[in-house]
């Protein structure tokens, strides 16, 4: 086992005043859930302003780091040596041995930053810095101290125990899942919606998702692709309840009854209505889409306004101001891109008009929808009541 312990750094949740413990507990719970997926047994402990993960068995370092870097709320993971408090001589020896193990290559610049939280410890922080710095320089004559931009910092925290670390792996940031309610993600097989889900989940929001499936126009493979995407997002966001809605009848009905240049907008309005029903039945207090202004006809400001008109719940569109490339960059970072670009058909593209309206007129859309009055309510009922639920984790 390379390291016995990891120090978990968190930033934003540290500022929540009296509610801080709620955020810390949620973070610990999330760390626990993520570590359940890797081999080994771990104790997660809290000490004022610090969370530690202590390994109780052997584990695979890369696997543990892989899990911890997907926990929202964590800003940094520091593999560390944690030891009982001891005399200063012994402390110096142990720190030096640790630095030798961590940076055997030498030729580095460094600085020592000691923090004595336990004021009973007989050596001050400044003295620790000076003495340990001296030890390292002596052991590595080709190293040098650089207080402004060192290759690494040797942190020595004298608290209940002594924590020593020199490396910090960047965490996912954000807030722990479960601290900010739940929202319903409209998840298509595209590039944008998985990224949108990731971004909102990062703010501590639990996700459910809905996929509108149009068999036989969209295939089982297209559906499987959405399931795979939900699983990829779930690596960060936790288990996602995916509602698969059969949308074929509704789409065909709209296609028969309404002007074709308004198809996409009308279809999207019904998607939103169904998503909202599912949201309300499942305690979700918002909807999420991967829309970005101007990306396609249905995403102009005019179109978005028309879509929003049917929604009572707030619609969160975290990539609204992103260029496609910025969304692609994020998709690559969270590993959804390769799956998103698999070339399966999408229900929106099958029924799309050659020249969709880009400035839909709300009155005209509402008028067209009157032509659906006879059957649409029953169809919405059926679509919701025949949903298929797939848990993705
Ligand atoms: P993506 O935005 O995921 O890349 P896309 O660009 O093809 O897919 P559009 O068809 O323009 O997206 O739809 C915009 C948004 O509407 C999507 O980001 C998604 O939130 C939602 N959406 C579209 N099609 C579906 C679907 N079949 N099921 C669920 N949500 C959908
Ligand atoms: Mg899109």
Coordinates of C-alpha atoms and ligand atoms in Angstrom, one line a residue:
X1 CA 0.0 0.0 0.0
X2 CA 1.6 3.3 -1.1
X3 CA -0.3 5.6 1.3
X4 CA -2.2 4.8 4.4
X5 CA -4.3 8.0 4.2
X6 CA -5.7 10.7 1.9
X7 CA -6.5 14.2 3.0
X8 CA -9.6 15.5 1.3
X9 CA -9.7 19.2 0.6
X10 CA -12.9 21.0 0.0
X11 CA -13.4 24.7 -0.5
X12 CA -16.9 26.0 -1.1
X13 CA -18.7 23.9 1.5
X14 CA -16.3 25.3 4.0
X15 CA -18.1 28.6 3.8
X16 CA -21.6 27.5 4.8
X17 CA -21.5 28.7 8.3
X18 CA -23.8 26.9 10.8
X19 CA -24.9 24.5 8.0
X20 CA -21.4 23.4 7.4
X21 CA -21.8 20.0 9.0
X22 CA -24.7 19.2 6.6
X23 CA -22.3 19.7 3.7
X24 CA -19.5 17.9 5.3
X25 CA -21.7 14.9 6.1
X26 CA -23.1 14.9 2.6
X27 CA -19.5 15.0 1.2
X28 CA -18.5 12.1 3.5
X29 CA -21.5 10.1 2.4
X30 CA -20.6 10.7 -1.3
X31 CA -17.0 9.7 -0.7
X32 CA -18.3 6.5 0.9
X33 CA -20.5 5.7 -2.0
X34 CA -17.8 6.3 -4.6
X35 CA -15.3 4.2 -2.7
X36 CA -17.8 1.3 -2.5
X37 CA -17.1 0.9 -6.2
X38 CA -13.4 0.1 -5.7
X39 CA -11.7 -2.8 -4.0
X40 CA -10.6 -2.3 -0.5
X41 CA -12.0 -1.1 2.8
X42 CA -11.8 2.5 4.0
X43 CA -12.6 4.6 7.0
X44 CA -13.8 8.1 6.4
X45 CA -13.2 10.5 9.2
X46 CA -13.8 14.1 10.0
X47 CA -11.7 16.3 12.1
X48 CA -12.2 20.1 12.4
X49 CA -12.1 21.4 8.8
X50 CA -10.6 18.2 7.5
X51 CA -11.8 15.0 6.0
X52 CA -9.6 11.9 5.9
X53 CA -9.8 8.7 4.0
X54 CA -7.9 6.0 5.8
X55 CA -7.2 2.7 4.1
X56 CA -7.9 -0.4 6.2
X57 CA -6.9 -2.9 3.6
X58 CA -4.8 -3.0 0.4
X59 CA -6.1 -1.0 -2.5
X60 CA -5.2 0.1 -6.0
X61 CA -4.0 3.7 -5.9
X62 CA -5.2 4.6 -9.4
X63 CA -8.6 3.2 -8.8
X64 CA -9.0 5.1 -5.5
X65 CA -7.8 8.3 -7.1
X66 CA -10.2 7.6 -10.1
X67 CA -13.1 7.3 -7.6
X68 CA -12.2 10.3 -5.5
X69 CA -11.7 12.7 -8.4
X70 CA -15.3 12.1 -9.4
X71 CA -16.8 13.2 -6.1
X72 CA -18.3 16.7 -6.4
X73 CA -17.4 18.9 -3.5
X74 CA -13.8 17.7 -3.4
X75 CA -11.2 20.3 -4.6
X76 CA -8.1 18.3 -3.9
X77 CA -6.9 14.8 -2.8
X78 CA -3.6 14.7 -1.0
X79 CA -2.0 11.3 -0.6
X80 CA -0.3 11.6 2.8
X81 CA 1.6 10.1 5.6
X82 CA -0.4 10.4 8.9
X83 CA 1.5 9.7 12.1
X84 CA 1.1 9.9 15.8
X85 CA 2.6 13.0 17.4
X86 CA 6.2 12.4 18.4
X87 CA 9.3 14.2 19.4
X88 CA 10.7 16.7 17.0
X89 CA 13.8 14.6 16.1
X90 CA 11.6 11.7 15.1
X91 CA 9.3 13.9 13.2
X92 CA 12.2 15.3 11.2
X93 CA 13.4 11.9 10.3
X94 CA 10.0 10.7 9.3
X95 CA 9.3 13.7 7.1
X96 CA 12.7 13.4 5.4
X97 CA 12.1 9.7 4.7
X98 CA 8.7 10.6 3.2
X99 CA 10.2 13.3 1.0
X100 CA 12.9 10.9 -0.2
X101 CA 10.2 8.4 -1.1
X102 CA 8.0 10.9 -2.8
X103 CA 10.7 12.7 -4.8
X104 CA 13.7 10.4 -5.1
X105 CA 14.8 12.1 -8.3
X106 CA 16.2 15.2 -6.5
X107 CA 17.0 18.4 -8.3
X108 CA 13.8 20.0 -7.2
X109 CA 12.8 23.3 -5.7
X110 CA 10.6 23.2 -2.7
X111 CA 9.4 25.0 0.4
X112 CA 8.1 23.7 3.7
X113 CA 4.9 24.9 5.1
X114 CA 4.2 23.8 8.7
X115 CA 1.0 24.5 10.5
X116 CA 0.8 23.9 14.2
X117 CA -2.9 23.7 15.0
X118 CA -2.0 22.1 18.3
X119 CA -0.2 24.9 20.2
X120 CA 0.9 22.4 22.9
X121 CA 3.4 21.0 20.4
X122 CA 6.8 22.4 21.7
X123 CA 8.2 23.5 18.3
X124 CA 6.7 26.5 16.4
X125 CA 5.7 26.4 12.8
X126 CA 8.6 28.6 11.8
X127 CA 11.1 26.3 13.6
X128 CA 9.6 23.3 11.9
X129 CA 9.9 25.0 8.5
X130 CA 13.5 26.0 9.1
X131 CA 14.7 22.6 10.4
X132 CA 12.9 20.4 8.0
X133 CA 14.0 22.7 5.1
X134 CA 17.6 22.3 6.3
X135 CA 17.3 18.5 6.4
X136 CA 16.0 18.3 2.9
X137 CA 18.7 20.6 1.5
X138 CA 21.3 18.4 3.2
X139 CA 19.9 15.2 1.9
X140 CA 19.5 16.6 -1.7
X141 CA 22.4 19.0 -2.3
X142 CA 21.1 19.7 -5.8
X143 CA 17.7 21.0 -4.5
X144 CA 16.9 24.5 -3.6
X145 CA 14.3 26.4 -1.6
X146 CA 11.9 28.6 -3.7
X147 CA 9.2 30.3 -1.6
X148 CA 7.4 31.8 -4.6
X149 CA 7.0 29.0 -7.2
X150 CA 8.4 25.7 -5.9
X151 CA 8.0 22.4 -7.6
X152 CA 6.3 21.2 -4.5
X153 CA 5.4 22.2 -1.0
X154 CA 6.0 20.0 2.0
X155 CA 2.9 20.4 4.2
X156 CA 3.3 19.4 7.8
X157 CA 0.1 19.8 9.8
X158 CA 0.4 19.2 13.5
X159 CA -3.1 18.5 14.7
X160 CA -4.5 15.5 16.6
X161 CA -2.1 13.6 14.4
X162 CA 0.6 14.8 12.1
X163 CA -0.2 15.0 8.4
X164 CA 2.6 15.2 5.9
X165 CA 2.0 15.5 2.2
X166 CA 3.6 17.0 -0.9
X167 CA 1.2 16.2 -3.7
X168 CA -2.4 17.3 -4.4
X169 CA -4.5 15.7 -7.1
X170 CA -7.1 18.1 -8.4
X171 CA -10.7 17.2 -7.4
X172 CA -13.9 17.6 -9.4
X173 CA -14.9 20.8 -7.5
X174 CA -18.6 21.8 -7.0
X175 CA -20.8 20.8 -4.2
X176 CA -21.7 17.3 -2.8
X177 CA -24.6 15.6 -4.6
X178 CA -27.7 15.7 -2.5
X179 CA -27.2 19.2 -1.0
X180 CA -29.3 20.9 -3.6
X181 CA -32.5 19.0 -4.5
X182 CA -33.1 17.0 -7.6
X183 CA -33.8 17.9 -11.3
X184 CA -35.0 16.1 -14.4
X185 CA -32.5 16.0 -17.3
X186 CA -33.8 15.7 -20.8
X187 CA -31.1 13.3 -22.1
X188 CA -30.8 12.7 -25.8
X189 CA -28.0 10.8 -27.4
X190 CA -26.2 14.0 -28.3
X191 CA -23.1 15.8 -27.0
X192 CA -24.8 18.6 -25.1
X193 CA -27.2 17.1 -22.8
X194 CA -24.8 14.8 -20.9
X195 CA -22.6 17.8 -20.4
X196 CA -25.5 19.8 -19.1
X197 CA -26.4 17.1 -16.6
X198 CA -22.8 16.9 -15.4
X199 CA -22.7 20.7 -14.9
X200 CA -25.9 20.9 -12.8
X201 CA -25.0 17.8 -10.8
X202 CA -21.7 19.5 -10.0
X203 CA -23.7 22.1 -8.1
X204 CA -24.9 19.3 -5.7
X205 CA -28.1 18.5 -7.6
X206 CA -29.2 14.9 -7.8
X207 CA -30.3 13.8 -11.3
X208 CA -33.1 11.9 -12.9
X209 CA -33.3 11.7 -16.7
X210 CA -35.9 11.3 -19.4
X211 CA -35.3 10.0 -22.9
X212 CA -37.9 10.2 -25.7
X213 CA -37.7 7.1 -27.8
X214 CA -39.5 6.7 -31.1
X215 CA -39.5 3.1 -32.1
X216 CA -39.2 1.8 -34.8
X217 CA -37.8 5.1 -36.1
X218 CA -35.2 5.1 -33.4
X219 CA -33.5 1.8 -32.7
X220 CA -32.7 -0.2 -29.6
X221 CA -29.1 0.8 -30.2
X222 CA -30.0 4.5 -30.0
X223 CA -31.7 3.8 -26.6
X224 CA -28.7 1.8 -25.4
X225 CA -26.5 4.7 -26.2
X226 CA -28.5 6.9 -24.0
X227 CA -28.3 4.4 -21.2
X228 CA -24.6 4.3 -21.7
X229 CA -24.4 8.1 -21.5
X230 CA -26.5 8.1 -18.3
X231 CA -24.1 5.6 -16.8
X232 CA -21.1 7.8 -17.7
X233 CA -22.7 10.8 -16.1
X234 CA -23.6 8.6 -13.1
X235 CA -20.0 8.0 -12.4
X236 CA -20.0 11.6 -11.1
X237 CA -23.7 12.2 -10.3
X238 CA -24.5 8.9 -8.6
X239 CA -27.3 6.5 -9.8
X240 CA -29.7 8.0 -12.3
X241 CA -33.2 6.9 -12.7
X242 CA -33.8 7.0 -16.5
X243 CA -37.4 7.3 -17.7
X244 CA -37.7 6.0 -21.3
X245 CA -40.9 7.5 -22.9
X246 CA -42.3 6.1 -26.1
X247 CA -42.9 9.2 -28.1
X248 CA -43.8 7.7 -31.5
X249 CA -47.6 8.1 -31.4
X250 CA -47.3 11.7 -30.3
X251 CA -44.7 12.6 -33.0
X252 CA -46.8 11.0 -35.7
X253 CA -49.9 12.8 -34.6
X254 CA -48.1 16.1 -34.6
X255 CA -46.7 15.3 -38.0
X256 CA -50.2 14.6 -39.3
X257 CA -51.9 17.6 -37.8
X258 CA -49.5 20.5 -37.7
X259 CA -47.6 22.6 -40.2
X260 CA -44.3 21.0 -40.8
X261 CA -42.2 24.1 -40.3
X262 CA -43.5 24.1 -36.7
X263 CA -42.9 20.4 -36.0
X264 CA -39.7 20.7 -34.0
X265 CA -41.0 23.4 -31.7
X266 CA -44.3 21.7 -31.1
X267 CA -42.6 18.4 -30.4
X268 CA -40.2 20.1 -28.0
X269 CA -43.1 21.7 -26.2
X270 CA -44.7 18.3 -25.6
X271 CA -41.3 16.9 -24.5
X272 CA -41.1 19.6 -21.9
X273 CA -44.7 18.9 -20.8
X274 CA -44.0 15.2 -20.3
X275 CA -40.7 15.9 -18.6
X276 CA -42.4 18.3 -16.2
X277 CA -45.0 15.7 -15.3
X278 CA -42.3 13.1 -14.6
X279 CA -40.4 15.7 -12.6
X280 CA -43.3 16.5 -10.4
X281 CA -44.1 12.8 -9.8
X282 CA -40.5 12.2 -8.8
X283 CA -39.8 15.3 -6.6
X284 CA -37.7 17.0 -9.1
X285 CA -37.8 20.8 -8.8
X286 CA -36.3 21.8 -12.2
X287 CA -35.7 20.6 -15.7
X288 CA -32.3 20.5 -17.4
X289 CA -31.6 20.6 -21.2
X290 CA -28.5 20.8 -23.3
X291 CA -29.7 23.8 -25.3
X292 CA -27.3 26.6 -26.4
X293 CA -28.5 29.8 -28.0
X294 CA -28.6 29.7 -31.8
X295 CA -27.2 26.2 -32.1
X296 CA -30.2 25.0 -34.2
X297 CA -33.5 26.5 -35.2
X298 CA -35.2 25.2 -32.1
X299 CA -32.7 27.0 -29.9
X300 CA -33.0 30.6 -31.1
X301 CA -34.1 33.0 -28.3
X302 CA -37.5 33.1 -30.0
X303 CA -37.8 29.3 -30.0
X304 CA -36.6 28.9 -26.4
X305 CA -39.2 31.4 -25.3
X306 CA -41.8 29.4 -27.1
X307 CA -40.6 26.2 -25.4
X308 CA -40.5 27.8 -22.0
X309 CA -44.0 29.0 -22.2
X310 CA -45.3 25.5 -21.5
X311 CA -43.0 25.0 -18.4
X312 CA -44.1 25.7 -14.9
X313 CA -40.8 24.5 -13.5
X314 CA -37.6 26.4 -14.0
X315 CA -35.5 25.1 -17.0
X316 CA -31.8 25.0 -16.4
X317 CA -29.6 25.3 -19.5
X318 CA -26.1 25.3 -18.2
X319 CA -24.5 25.3 -21.7
X320 CA -26.7 28.1 -23.0
X321 CA -23.7 30.5 -23.6
X322 CA -21.2 27.9 -24.8
X323 CA -19.9 27.4 -28.3
X324 CA -20.0 23.9 -29.6
X325 CA -16.2 23.5 -29.1
X326 CA -16.5 24.4 -25.5
X327 CA -19.2 21.8 -24.9
X328 CA -17.0 19.2 -26.8
X329 CA -14.1 20.0 -24.6
X330 CA -16.1 19.3 -21.5
X331 CA -17.6 16.2 -23.0
X332 CA -14.1 14.9 -23.6
X333 CA -13.1 15.7 -20.1
X334 CA -15.9 13.7 -18.6
X335 CA -15.5 11.0 -21.2
X336 CA -18.9 11.1 -22.8
X337 CA -17.8 12.4 -26.2
X338 CA -16.9 9.1 -27.8
X339 CA -20.2 7.7 -26.9
X340 CA -22.2 10.8 -28.0
X341 CA -20.8 10.8 -31.5
X342 CA -21.8 7.2 -32.2
X343 CA -24.0 7.6 -35.3
X344 CA -27.4 6.5 -34.2
X345 CA -30.6 8.2 -35.2
X346 CA -32.4 10.7 -33.0
X347 CA -36.2 11.2 -32.8
X348 CA -35.8 14.9 -33.5
X349 CA -33.9 14.5 -36.7
X350 CA -36.3 12.0 -38.2
X351 CA -39.3 14.2 -38.1
X352 CA -37.4 17.4 -38.8
X353 CA -38.7 19.8 -41.4
X354 CA -36.6 21.0 -44.3
X355 CA -37.1 24.6 -43.2
X356 CA -38.0 24.8 -39.6
X357 CA -39.1 28.2 -38.2
X358 CA -36.4 30.1 -36.4
X359 CA -38.7 32.8 -35.2
X360 CA -41.8 30.9 -34.1
X361 CA -44.9 32.9 -33.4
X362 CA -46.4 31.8 -30.1
X363 CA -49.9 32.6 -31.2
X364 CA -49.5 30.5 -34.4
X365 CA -48.0 27.6 -32.5
X366 CA -50.8 27.7 -30.0
X367 CA -53.3 27.7 -32.8
X368 CA -51.6 24.8 -34.5
X369 CA -51.7 22.8 -31.3
X370 CA -55.5 23.2 -31.1
X371 CA -55.6 20.7 -33.9
X372 CA -54.2 18.1 -31.5
X373 CA -57.0 18.7 -29.0
X374 CA -58.9 15.6 -29.7
X375 CA -56.3 13.0 -28.8
X376 CA -53.3 14.6 -27.2
X377 CA -54.3 14.4 -23.6
X378 CA -54.9 10.7 -23.8
X379 CA -51.6 10.3 -25.7
X380 CA -49.7 12.1 -23.0
X381 CA -51.4 9.9 -20.3
X382 CA -50.4 6.8 -22.2
X383 CA -46.8 8.0 -22.8
X384 CA -46.3 8.6 -19.1
X385 CA -48.1 5.5 -17.9
X386 CA -46.2 3.2 -20.2
X387 CA -42.7 4.5 -19.3
X388 CA -39.9 2.1 -18.9
X389 CA -37.6 2.9 -16.0
X390 CA -33.9 2.0 -16.2
X391 CA -31.6 2.6 -13.2
X392 CA -28.2 3.7 -14.5
X393 CA -25.1 3.5 -12.3
Ligands
LIG1 P1 -27.6 17.2 -27.5 O1 -28.1 18.6 -27.1 O2 -27.8 16.3 -26.4 O3 -26.3 17.2 -28.2 P2 -29.0 17.8 -29.8 O4 -28.0 18.9 -30.0 O5 -29.3 16.9 -31.0 O6 -28.6 16.8 -28.7 P3 -31.5 19.0 -29.8 O7 -32.2 18.0 -30.6 O8 -31.3 20.4 -30.3 O9 -30.2 18.5 -29.2 O10 -32.3 19.2 -28.4 C1 -31.9 20.1 -27.5 C2 -32.1 19.5 -26.1 O11 -33.4 18.9 -26.0 C3 -31.1 18.4 -25.8 O12 -29.9 18.9 -25.3 C4 -31.9 17.6 -24.8 O13 -31.8 18.2 -23.5 C5 -33.3 17.7 -25.3 N1 -33.6 16.5 -26.1 C6 -33.6 16.5 -27.5 N2 -34.0 15.3 -27.9 C7 -34.3 14.5 -26.9 C8 -34.7 13.2 -26.6 N3 -34.9 12.3 -27.7 N4 -34.9 12.8 -25.4 C9 -34.7 13.6 -24.3 N5 -34.3 14.8 -24.5 C10 -34.1 15.3 -25.7
LIG2 MG1 -27.7 20.4 -28.8

